mmCIF file of C-alpha atoms and ligand atoms in Angstrom:
data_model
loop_
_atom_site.group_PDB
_atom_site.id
_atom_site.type_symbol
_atom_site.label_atom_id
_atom_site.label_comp_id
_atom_site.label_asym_id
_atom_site.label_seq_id
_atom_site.Cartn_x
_atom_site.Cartn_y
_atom_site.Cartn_z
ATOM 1 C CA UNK A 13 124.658 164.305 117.191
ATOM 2 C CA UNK A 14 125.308 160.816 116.097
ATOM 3 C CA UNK A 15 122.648 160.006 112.680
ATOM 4 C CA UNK A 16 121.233 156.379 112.296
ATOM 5 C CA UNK A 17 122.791 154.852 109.860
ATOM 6 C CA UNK A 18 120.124 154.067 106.815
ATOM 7 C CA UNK A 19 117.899 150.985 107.650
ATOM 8 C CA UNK A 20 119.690 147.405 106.986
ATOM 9 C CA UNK A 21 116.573 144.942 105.617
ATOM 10 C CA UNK A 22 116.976 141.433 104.646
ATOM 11 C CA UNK A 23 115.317 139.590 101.725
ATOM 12 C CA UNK A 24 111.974 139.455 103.704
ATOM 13 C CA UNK A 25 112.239 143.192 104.077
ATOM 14 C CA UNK A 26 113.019 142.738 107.796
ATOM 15 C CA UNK A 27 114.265 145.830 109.108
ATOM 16 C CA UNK A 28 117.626 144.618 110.952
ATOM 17 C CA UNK A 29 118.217 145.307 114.715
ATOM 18 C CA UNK A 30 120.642 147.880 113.959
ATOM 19 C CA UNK A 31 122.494 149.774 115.747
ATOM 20 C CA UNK A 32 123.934 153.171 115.428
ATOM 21 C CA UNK A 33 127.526 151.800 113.627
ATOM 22 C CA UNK A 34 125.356 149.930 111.656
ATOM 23 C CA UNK A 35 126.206 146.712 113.128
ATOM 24 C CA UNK A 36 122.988 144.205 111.897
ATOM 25 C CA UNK A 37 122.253 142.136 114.299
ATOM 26 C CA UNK A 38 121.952 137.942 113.337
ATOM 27 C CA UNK A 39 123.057 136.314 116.339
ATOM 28 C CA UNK A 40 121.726 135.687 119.815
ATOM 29 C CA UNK A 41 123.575 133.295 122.185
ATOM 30 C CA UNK A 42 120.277 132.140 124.116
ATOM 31 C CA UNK A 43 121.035 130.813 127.877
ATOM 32 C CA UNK A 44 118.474 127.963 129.218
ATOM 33 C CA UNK A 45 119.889 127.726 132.522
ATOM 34 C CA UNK A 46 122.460 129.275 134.453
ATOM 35 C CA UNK A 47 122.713 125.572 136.549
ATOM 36 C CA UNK A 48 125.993 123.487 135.897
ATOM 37 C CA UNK A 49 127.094 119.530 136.652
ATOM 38 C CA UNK A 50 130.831 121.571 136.665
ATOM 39 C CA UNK A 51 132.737 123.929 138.614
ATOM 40 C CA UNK A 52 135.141 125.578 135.826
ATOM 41 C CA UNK A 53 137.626 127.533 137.909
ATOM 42 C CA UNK A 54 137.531 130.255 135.581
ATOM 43 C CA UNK A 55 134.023 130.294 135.485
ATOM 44 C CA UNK A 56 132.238 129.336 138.952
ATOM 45 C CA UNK A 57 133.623 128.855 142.850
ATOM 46 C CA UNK A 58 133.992 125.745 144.303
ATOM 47 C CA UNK A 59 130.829 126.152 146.209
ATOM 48 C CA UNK A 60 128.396 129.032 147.233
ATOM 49 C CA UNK A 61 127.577 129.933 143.693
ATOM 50 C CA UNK A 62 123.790 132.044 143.975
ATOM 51 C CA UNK A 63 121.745 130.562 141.417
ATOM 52 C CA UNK A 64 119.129 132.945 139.438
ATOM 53 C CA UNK A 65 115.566 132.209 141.293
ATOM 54 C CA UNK A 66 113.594 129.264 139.566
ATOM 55 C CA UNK A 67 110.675 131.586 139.458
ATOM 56 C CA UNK A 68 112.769 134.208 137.343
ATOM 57 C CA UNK A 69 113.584 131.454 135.060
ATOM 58 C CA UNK A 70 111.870 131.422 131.739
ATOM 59 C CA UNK A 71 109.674 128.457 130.785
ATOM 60 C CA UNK A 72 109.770 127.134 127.276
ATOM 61 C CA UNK A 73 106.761 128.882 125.973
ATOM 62 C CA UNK A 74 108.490 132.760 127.006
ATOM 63 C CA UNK A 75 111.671 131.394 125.473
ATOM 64 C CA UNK A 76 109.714 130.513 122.298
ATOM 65 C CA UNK A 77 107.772 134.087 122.286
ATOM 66 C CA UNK A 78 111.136 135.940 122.652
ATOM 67 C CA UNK A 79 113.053 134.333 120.164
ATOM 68 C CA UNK A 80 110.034 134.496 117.546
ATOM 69 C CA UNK A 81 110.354 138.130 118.624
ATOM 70 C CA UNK A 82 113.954 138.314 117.692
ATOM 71 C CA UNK A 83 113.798 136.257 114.942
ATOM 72 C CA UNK A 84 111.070 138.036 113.361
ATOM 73 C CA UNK A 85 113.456 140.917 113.856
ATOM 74 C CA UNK A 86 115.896 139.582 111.788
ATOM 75 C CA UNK A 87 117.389 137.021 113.826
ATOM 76 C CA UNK A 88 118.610 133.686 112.093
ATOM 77 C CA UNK A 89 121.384 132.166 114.294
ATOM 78 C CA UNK A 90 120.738 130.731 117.798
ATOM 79 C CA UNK A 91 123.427 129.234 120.151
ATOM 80 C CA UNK A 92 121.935 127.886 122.826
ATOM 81 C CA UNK A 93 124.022 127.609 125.779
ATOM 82 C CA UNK A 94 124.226 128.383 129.943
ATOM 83 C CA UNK A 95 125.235 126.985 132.510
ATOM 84 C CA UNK A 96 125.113 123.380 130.885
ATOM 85 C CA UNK A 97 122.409 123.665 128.748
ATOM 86 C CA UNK A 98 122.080 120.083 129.030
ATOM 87 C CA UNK A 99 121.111 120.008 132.627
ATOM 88 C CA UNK A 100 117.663 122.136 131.822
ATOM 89 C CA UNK A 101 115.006 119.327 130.966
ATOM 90 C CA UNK A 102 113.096 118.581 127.976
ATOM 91 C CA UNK A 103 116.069 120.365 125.340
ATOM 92 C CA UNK A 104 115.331 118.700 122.465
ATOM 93 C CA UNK A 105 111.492 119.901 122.399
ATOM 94 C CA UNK A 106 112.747 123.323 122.970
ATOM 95 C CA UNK A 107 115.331 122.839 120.371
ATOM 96 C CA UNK A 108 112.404 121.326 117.844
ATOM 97 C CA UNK A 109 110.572 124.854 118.612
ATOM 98 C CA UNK A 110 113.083 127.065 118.007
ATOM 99 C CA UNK A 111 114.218 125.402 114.909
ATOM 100 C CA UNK A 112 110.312 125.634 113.831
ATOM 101 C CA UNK A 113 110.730 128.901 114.221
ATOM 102 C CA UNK A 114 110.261 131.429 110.845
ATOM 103 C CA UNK A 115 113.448 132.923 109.841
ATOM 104 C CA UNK A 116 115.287 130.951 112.258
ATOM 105 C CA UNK A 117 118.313 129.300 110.237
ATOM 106 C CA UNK A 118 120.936 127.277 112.279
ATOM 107 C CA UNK A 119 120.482 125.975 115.980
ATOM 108 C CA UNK A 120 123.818 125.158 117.445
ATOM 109 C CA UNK A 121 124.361 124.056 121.002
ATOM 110 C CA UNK A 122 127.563 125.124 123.844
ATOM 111 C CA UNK A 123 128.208 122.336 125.947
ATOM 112 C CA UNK A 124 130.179 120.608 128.305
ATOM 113 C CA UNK A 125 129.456 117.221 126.997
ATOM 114 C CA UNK A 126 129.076 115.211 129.922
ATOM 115 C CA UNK A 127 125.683 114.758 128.944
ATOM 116 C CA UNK A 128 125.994 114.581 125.861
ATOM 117 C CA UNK A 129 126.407 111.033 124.761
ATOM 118 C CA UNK A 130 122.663 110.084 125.612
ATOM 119 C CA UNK A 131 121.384 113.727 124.074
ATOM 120 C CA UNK A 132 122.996 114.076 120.578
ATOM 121 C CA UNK A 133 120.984 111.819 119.268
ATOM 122 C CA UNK A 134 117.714 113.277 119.859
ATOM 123 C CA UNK A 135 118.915 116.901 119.349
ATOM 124 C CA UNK A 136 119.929 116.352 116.423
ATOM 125 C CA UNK A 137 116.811 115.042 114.744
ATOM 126 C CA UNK A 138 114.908 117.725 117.050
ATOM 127 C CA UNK A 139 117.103 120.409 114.273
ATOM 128 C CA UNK A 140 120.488 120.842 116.247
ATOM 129 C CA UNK A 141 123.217 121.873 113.820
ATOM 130 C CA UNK A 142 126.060 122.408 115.055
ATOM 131 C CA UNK A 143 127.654 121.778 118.868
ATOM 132 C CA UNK A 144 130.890 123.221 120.423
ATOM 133 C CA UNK A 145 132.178 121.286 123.435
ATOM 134 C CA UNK A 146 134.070 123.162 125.550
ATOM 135 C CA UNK A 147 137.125 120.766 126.707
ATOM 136 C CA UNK A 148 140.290 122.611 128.357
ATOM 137 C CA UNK A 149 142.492 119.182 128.979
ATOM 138 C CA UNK A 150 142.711 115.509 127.892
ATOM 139 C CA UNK A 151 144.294 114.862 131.236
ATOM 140 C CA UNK A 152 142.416 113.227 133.759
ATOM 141 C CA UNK A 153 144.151 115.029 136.595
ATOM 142 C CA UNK A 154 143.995 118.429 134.702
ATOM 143 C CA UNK A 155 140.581 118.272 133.943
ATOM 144 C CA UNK A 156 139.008 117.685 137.383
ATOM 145 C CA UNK A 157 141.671 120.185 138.837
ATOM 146 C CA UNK A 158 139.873 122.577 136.054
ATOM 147 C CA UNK A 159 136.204 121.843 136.098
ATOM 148 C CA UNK A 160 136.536 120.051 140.051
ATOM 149 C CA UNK A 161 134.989 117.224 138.439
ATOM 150 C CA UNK A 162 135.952 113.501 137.487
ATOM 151 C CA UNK A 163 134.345 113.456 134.425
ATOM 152 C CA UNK A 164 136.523 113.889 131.245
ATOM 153 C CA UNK A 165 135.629 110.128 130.410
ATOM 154 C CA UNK A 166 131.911 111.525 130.502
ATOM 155 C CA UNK A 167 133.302 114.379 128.517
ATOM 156 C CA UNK A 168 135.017 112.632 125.569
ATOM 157 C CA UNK A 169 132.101 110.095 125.068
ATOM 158 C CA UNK A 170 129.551 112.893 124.290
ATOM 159 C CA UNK A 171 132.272 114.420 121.580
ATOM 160 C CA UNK A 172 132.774 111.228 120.180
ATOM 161 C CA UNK A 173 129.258 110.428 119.677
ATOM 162 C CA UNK A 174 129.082 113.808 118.006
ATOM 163 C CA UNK A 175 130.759 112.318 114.883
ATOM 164 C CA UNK A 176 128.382 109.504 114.564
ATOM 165 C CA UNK A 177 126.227 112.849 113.190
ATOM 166 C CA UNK A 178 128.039 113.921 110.068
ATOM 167 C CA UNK A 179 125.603 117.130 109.414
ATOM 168 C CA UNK A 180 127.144 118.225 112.887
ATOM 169 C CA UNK A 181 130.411 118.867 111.226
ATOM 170 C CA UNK A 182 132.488 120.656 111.919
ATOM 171 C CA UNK A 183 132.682 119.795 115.823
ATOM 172 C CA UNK A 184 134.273 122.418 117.607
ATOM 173 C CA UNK A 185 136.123 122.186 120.834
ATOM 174 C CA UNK A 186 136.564 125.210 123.121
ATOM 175 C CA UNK A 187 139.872 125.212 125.020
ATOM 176 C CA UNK A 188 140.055 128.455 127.475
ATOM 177 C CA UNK A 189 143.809 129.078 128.040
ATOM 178 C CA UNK A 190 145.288 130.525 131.219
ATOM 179 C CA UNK A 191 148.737 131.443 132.002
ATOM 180 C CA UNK A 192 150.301 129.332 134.433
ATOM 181 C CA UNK A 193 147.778 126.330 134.099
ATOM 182 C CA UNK A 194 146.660 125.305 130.379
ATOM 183 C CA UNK A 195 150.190 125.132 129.214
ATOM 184 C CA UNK A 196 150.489 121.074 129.337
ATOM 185 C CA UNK A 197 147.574 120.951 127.584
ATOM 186 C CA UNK A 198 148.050 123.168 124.193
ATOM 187 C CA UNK A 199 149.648 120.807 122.029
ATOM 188 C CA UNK A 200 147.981 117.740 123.246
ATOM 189 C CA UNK A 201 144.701 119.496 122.252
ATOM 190 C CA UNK A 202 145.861 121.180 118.942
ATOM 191 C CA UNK A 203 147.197 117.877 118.013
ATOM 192 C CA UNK A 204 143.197 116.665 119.055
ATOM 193 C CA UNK A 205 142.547 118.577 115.969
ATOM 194 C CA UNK A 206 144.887 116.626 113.751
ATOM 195 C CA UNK A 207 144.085 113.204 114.376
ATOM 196 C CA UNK A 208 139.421 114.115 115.061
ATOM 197 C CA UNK A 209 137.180 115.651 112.943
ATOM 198 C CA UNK A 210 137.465 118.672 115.144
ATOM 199 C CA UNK A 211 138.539 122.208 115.143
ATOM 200 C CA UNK A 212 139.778 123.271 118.137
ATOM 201 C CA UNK A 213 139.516 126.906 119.428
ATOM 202 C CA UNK A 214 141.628 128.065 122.151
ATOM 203 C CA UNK A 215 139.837 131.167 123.762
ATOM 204 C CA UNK A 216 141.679 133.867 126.055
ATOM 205 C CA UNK A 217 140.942 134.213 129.235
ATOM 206 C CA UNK A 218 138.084 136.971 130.056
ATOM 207 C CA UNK A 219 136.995 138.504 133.483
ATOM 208 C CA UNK A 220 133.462 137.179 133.412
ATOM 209 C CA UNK A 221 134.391 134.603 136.579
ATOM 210 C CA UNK A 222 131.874 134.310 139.106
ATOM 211 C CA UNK A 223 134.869 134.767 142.155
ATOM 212 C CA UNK A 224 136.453 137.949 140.182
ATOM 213 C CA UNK A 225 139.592 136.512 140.130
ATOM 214 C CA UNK A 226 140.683 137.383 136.750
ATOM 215 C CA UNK A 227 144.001 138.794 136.016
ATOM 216 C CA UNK A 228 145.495 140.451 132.946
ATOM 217 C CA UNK A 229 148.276 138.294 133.403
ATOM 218 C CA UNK A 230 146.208 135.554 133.725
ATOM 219 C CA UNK A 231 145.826 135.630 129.793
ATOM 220 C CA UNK A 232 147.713 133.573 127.536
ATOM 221 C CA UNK A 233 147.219 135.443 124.407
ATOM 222 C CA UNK A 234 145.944 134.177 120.884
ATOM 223 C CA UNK A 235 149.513 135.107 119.539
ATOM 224 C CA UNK A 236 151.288 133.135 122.595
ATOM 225 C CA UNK A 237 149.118 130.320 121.977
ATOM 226 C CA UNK A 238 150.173 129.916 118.080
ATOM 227 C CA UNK A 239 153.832 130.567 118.793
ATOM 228 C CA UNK A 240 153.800 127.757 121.322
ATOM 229 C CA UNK A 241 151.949 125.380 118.577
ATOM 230 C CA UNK A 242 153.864 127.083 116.074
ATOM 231 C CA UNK A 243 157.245 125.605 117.564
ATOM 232 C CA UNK A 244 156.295 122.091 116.632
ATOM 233 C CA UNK A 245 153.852 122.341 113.678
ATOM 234 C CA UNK A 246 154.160 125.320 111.417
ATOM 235 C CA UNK A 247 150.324 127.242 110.674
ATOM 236 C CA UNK A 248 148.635 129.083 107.663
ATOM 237 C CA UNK A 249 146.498 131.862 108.596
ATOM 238 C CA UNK A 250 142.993 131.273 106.496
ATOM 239 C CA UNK A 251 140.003 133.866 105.851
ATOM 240 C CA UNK A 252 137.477 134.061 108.800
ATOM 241 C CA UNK A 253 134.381 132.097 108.703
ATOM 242 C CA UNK A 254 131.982 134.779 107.909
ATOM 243 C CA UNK A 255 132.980 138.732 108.575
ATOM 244 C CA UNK A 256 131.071 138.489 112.361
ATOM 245 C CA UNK A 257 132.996 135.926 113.688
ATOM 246 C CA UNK A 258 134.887 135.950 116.545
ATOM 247 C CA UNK A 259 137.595 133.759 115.554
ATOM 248 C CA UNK A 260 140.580 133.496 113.766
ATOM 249 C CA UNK A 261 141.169 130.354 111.418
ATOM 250 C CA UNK A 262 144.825 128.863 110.912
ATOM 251 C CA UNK A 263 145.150 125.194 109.132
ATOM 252 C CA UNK A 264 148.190 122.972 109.943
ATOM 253 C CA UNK A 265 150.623 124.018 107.058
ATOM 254 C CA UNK A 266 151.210 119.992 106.031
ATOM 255 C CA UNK A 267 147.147 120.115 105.526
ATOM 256 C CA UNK A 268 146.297 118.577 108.798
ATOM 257 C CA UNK A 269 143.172 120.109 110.355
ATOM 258 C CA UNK A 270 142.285 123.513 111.735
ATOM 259 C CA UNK A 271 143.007 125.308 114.864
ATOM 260 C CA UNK A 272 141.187 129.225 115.752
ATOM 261 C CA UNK A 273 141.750 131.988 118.545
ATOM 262 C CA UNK A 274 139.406 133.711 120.141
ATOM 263 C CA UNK A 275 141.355 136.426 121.159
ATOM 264 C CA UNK A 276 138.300 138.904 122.593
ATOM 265 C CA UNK A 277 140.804 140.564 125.474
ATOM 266 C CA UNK A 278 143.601 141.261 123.178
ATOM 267 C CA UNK A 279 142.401 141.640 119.992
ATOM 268 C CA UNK A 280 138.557 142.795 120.096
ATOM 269 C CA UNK A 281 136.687 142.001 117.533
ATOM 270 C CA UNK A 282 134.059 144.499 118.561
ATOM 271 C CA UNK A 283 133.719 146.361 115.271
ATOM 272 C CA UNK A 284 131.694 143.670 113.566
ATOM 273 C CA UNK A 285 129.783 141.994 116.782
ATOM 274 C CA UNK A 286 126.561 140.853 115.510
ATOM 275 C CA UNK A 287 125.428 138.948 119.052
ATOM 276 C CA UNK A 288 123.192 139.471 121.075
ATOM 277 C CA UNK A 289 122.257 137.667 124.361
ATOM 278 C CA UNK A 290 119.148 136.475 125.969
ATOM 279 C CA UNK A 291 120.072 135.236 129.679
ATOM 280 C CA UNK A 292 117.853 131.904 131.201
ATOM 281 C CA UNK A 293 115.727 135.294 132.938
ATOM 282 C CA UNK A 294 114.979 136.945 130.230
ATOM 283 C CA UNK A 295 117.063 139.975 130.085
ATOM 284 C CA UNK A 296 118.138 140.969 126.738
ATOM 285 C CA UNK A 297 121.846 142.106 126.570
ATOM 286 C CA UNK A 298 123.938 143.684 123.635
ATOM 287 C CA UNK A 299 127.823 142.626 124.826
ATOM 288 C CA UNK A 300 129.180 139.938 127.067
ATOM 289 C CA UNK A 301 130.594 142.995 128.655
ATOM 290 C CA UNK A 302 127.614 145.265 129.031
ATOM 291 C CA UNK A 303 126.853 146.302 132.426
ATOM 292 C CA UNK A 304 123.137 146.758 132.029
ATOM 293 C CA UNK A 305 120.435 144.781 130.374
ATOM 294 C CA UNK A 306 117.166 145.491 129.121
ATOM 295 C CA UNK A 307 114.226 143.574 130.955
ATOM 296 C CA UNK A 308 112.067 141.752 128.654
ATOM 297 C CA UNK A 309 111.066 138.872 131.105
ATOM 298 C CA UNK A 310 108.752 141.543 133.195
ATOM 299 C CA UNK A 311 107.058 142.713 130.186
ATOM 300 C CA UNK A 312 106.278 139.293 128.653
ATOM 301 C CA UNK A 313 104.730 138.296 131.786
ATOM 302 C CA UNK A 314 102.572 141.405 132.064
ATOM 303 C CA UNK A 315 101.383 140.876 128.875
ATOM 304 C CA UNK A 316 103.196 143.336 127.009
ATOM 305 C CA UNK A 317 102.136 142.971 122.837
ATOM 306 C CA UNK A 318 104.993 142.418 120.346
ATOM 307 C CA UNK A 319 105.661 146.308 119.765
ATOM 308 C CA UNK A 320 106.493 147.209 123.166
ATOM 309 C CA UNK A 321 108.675 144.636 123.164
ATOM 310 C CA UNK A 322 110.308 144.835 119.975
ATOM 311 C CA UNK A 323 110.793 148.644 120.842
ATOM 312 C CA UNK A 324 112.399 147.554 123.897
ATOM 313 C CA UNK A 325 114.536 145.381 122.134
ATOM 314 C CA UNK A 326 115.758 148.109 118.959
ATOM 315 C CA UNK A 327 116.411 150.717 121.804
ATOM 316 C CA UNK A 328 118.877 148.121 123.727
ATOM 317 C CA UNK A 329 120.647 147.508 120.270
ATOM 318 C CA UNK A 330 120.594 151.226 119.744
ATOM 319 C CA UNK A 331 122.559 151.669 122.931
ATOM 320 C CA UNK A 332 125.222 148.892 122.087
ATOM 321 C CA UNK A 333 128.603 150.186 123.233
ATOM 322 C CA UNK A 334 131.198 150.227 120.637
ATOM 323 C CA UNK A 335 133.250 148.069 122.552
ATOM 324 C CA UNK A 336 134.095 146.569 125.729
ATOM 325 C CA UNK A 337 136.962 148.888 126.614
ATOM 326 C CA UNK A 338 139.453 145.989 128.038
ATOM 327 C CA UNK A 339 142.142 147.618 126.267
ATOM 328 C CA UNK A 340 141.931 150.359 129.559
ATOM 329 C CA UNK A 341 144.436 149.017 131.860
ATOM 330 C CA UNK A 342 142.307 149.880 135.180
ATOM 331 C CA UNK A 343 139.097 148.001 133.451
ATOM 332 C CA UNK A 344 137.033 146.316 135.774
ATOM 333 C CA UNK A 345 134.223 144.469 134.861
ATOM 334 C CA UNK A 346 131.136 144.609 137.322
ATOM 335 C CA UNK A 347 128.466 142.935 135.552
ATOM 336 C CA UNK A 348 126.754 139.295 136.048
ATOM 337 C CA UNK A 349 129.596 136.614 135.619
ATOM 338 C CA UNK A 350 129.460 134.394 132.224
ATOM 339 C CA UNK A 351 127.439 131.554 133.567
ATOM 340 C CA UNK A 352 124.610 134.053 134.519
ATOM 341 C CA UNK A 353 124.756 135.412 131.387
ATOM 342 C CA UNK A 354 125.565 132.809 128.720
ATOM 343 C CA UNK A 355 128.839 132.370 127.232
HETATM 344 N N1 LIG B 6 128.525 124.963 130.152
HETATM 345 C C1 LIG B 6 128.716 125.113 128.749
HETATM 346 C C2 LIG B 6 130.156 124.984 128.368
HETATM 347 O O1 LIG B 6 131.012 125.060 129.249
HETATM 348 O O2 LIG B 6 130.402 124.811 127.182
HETATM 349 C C3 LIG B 6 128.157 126.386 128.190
HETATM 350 C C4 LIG B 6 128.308 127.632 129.010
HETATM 351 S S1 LIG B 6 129.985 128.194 129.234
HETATM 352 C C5 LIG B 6 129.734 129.638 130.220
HETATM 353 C C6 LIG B 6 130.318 128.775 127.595
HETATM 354 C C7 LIG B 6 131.768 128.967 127.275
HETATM 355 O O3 LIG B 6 132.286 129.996 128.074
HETATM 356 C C8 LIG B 6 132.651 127.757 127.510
HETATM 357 O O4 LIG B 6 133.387 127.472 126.340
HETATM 358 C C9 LIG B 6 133.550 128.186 128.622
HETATM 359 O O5 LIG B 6 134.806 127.579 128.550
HETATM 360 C C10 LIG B 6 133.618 129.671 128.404
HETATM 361 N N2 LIG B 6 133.997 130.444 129.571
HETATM 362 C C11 LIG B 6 133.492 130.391 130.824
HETATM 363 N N3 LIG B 6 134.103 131.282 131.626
HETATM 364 C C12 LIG B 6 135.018 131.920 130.860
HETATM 365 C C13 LIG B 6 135.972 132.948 131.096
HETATM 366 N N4 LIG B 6 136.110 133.513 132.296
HETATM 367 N N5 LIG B 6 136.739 133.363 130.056
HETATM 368 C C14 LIG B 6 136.616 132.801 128.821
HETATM 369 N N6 LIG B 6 135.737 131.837 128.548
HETATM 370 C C15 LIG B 6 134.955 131.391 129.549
HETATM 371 FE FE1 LIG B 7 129.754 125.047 133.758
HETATM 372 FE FE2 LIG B 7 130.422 125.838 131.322
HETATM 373 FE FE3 LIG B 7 130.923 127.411 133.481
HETATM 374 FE FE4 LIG B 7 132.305 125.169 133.157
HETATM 375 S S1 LIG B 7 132.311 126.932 131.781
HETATM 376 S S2 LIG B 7 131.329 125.846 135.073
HETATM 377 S S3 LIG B 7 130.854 123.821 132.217
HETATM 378 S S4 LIG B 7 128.940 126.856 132.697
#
């Protein structure tokens, strides 16, 4: 028999949603729609993809509830994200709510961008603090054969008017590299990162694709990625960002700007995972990877009272795998893809 490890509590005297490593959890990547204005290959088909029911879909008030659950649980991050976030109306009110909320510390947005030039504004003084635009080209071509969408123009407008916010710093750009396509674009985007405020984050590859597609091959690794930058601009490996996070941070060696892996297919980072997910229908998951979530939409709605559900919610973190077992060659994963889920 496994024993608990002793009760985490914050300042407050929160006790932590911990689970049985001890793994507190901080985090929670909220989705507010799984809708999109693109078509990421790696992400969604061309056409056909089955959209969660709008009835299923949680209104702004539910979202509130849950995340004052969470928070009150010792939540203080929330990255909100989708689907394009962007395309679910009224954001910045939600984003004003959630930022209202006790304990909650930092809002940060995922994105696409394309509607971002018009939004940043108003997120921003609604309490967004930090945005990561997720930008795999700077290619015209390559971006619409990516996303099957003319719109990097869109795209680079709502980064740029990102720096006209200098409390949004730093902007992050997510780059997902794939073998075979996202060569071309690896040193044109790490050299994005020398010449913009940015730091750009080049992400492996991960079977969470709507069509089930994926390959291992299909991954260009986090160590591929660097020797290929490498070749033309030596890096320095720095100290993560906080112990929990994903990424690893290199800085140009002649003091340039910052690039970062996420390397979550070949070099986990599962041990210290402090997310957790809340998808656009309110299930509660504990791993991008988990094939089973814990309902908390259904309760809610029923009226459940804030012990059932924060019961509901400690015995999902209590079940957390350890990890997400990609390193098995004849893994599969048969969960919801990303965009259902929130990336
Ligand atoms: N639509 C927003 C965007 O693209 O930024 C937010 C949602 S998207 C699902 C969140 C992140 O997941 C993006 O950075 C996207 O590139 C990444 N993503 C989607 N499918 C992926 C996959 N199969 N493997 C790795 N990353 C993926
Ligand atoms: Fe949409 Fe983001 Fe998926 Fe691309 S990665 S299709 S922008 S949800």
């Amino acid at each position: 028999m496994r024993l608990s490890p002793r009760p985490v509590r914050d300042n407050g005297g929160v006790e932590q949603l911990q689970d049985t490593l001890g793994r507190a959890h901080r985090s929670l990547r909220l989705s507010v729609t799984d809708r999109c204005n693109l078509r990421c290959r790696y992400c969604m088909p061309a056409e056909g993809m089955p959209w969660i029911p709008s009835d299923e879909l949680l209104d702004d008030e539910e979202i509130v509830s849950l995340v004052g659950l969470l928070a009150s649980l010792g939540v203080t991050q929330v990255r909100i994200t989708g689907g394009e976030p962007l395309v679910r109306p009224g954001l910045p009110r939600l984003v004003e709510r959630l930022a209202a909320l006790p304990g909650i510390e930092e809002i940060s947005l995922t994105t696409n961008a394309v509607l971002l030039e018009d939004a940043v504004d108003e997120l921003v003084a609604a309490g967004l603090r930090r945005v990561n635009v997720s930008l795999d080209s700077l290619d015209p071509d390559r971006f619409a054969a990516i996303t099957r969408r003319r719109d990097l123009a869109r795209a680079l407008a709502g980064l740029a008017a990102c720096e006209r916010h200098p409390g949004l710093r730093p902007i992050k750009v997510n780059a997902v590299a794939i073998r075979g396509l996202s060569e071309p674009d690896v040193l044109p985007l790490a050299a994005l990162a020398r010449e913009r405020p940015y730091v750009v984050r080049f992400i492996e590859v991960m079977p969470l694709d709507a069509p089930r597609t994926w390959e291992r091959d299909d991954v260009l690794s986090g160590k591929e990625l660097r020797a290929m930058i490498e070749r033309r601009w030596p890096l320095v490996e720095c100290p993560r960002e906080r112990p929990a996070a994903p990424a690893t941070r290199w800085r140009f060696a002649d003091g340039a700007g910052e690039l970062q892996f996420v390397s979550s297919v070949t070099e986990p980072f599962c041990a210290s995972c402090d997310r957790l997910r809340l998808t656009a229908d309110g299930q509660l998951r504990t791993c991008l990877f988990a094939e089973w979530e814990t309902d908390l939409r259904t309760p809610l709605r029923a009226g459940a009272g804030p012990d059932v559900l924060e019961r509901a919610a400690r015995d999902a973190v209590l079940a957390k795998a350890p990890g997400h077992g990609m390193a098995d060659p004849g893994y599969r994963y048969r969960g919801r893809p990303m965009s259902m889920i929130g990336g």
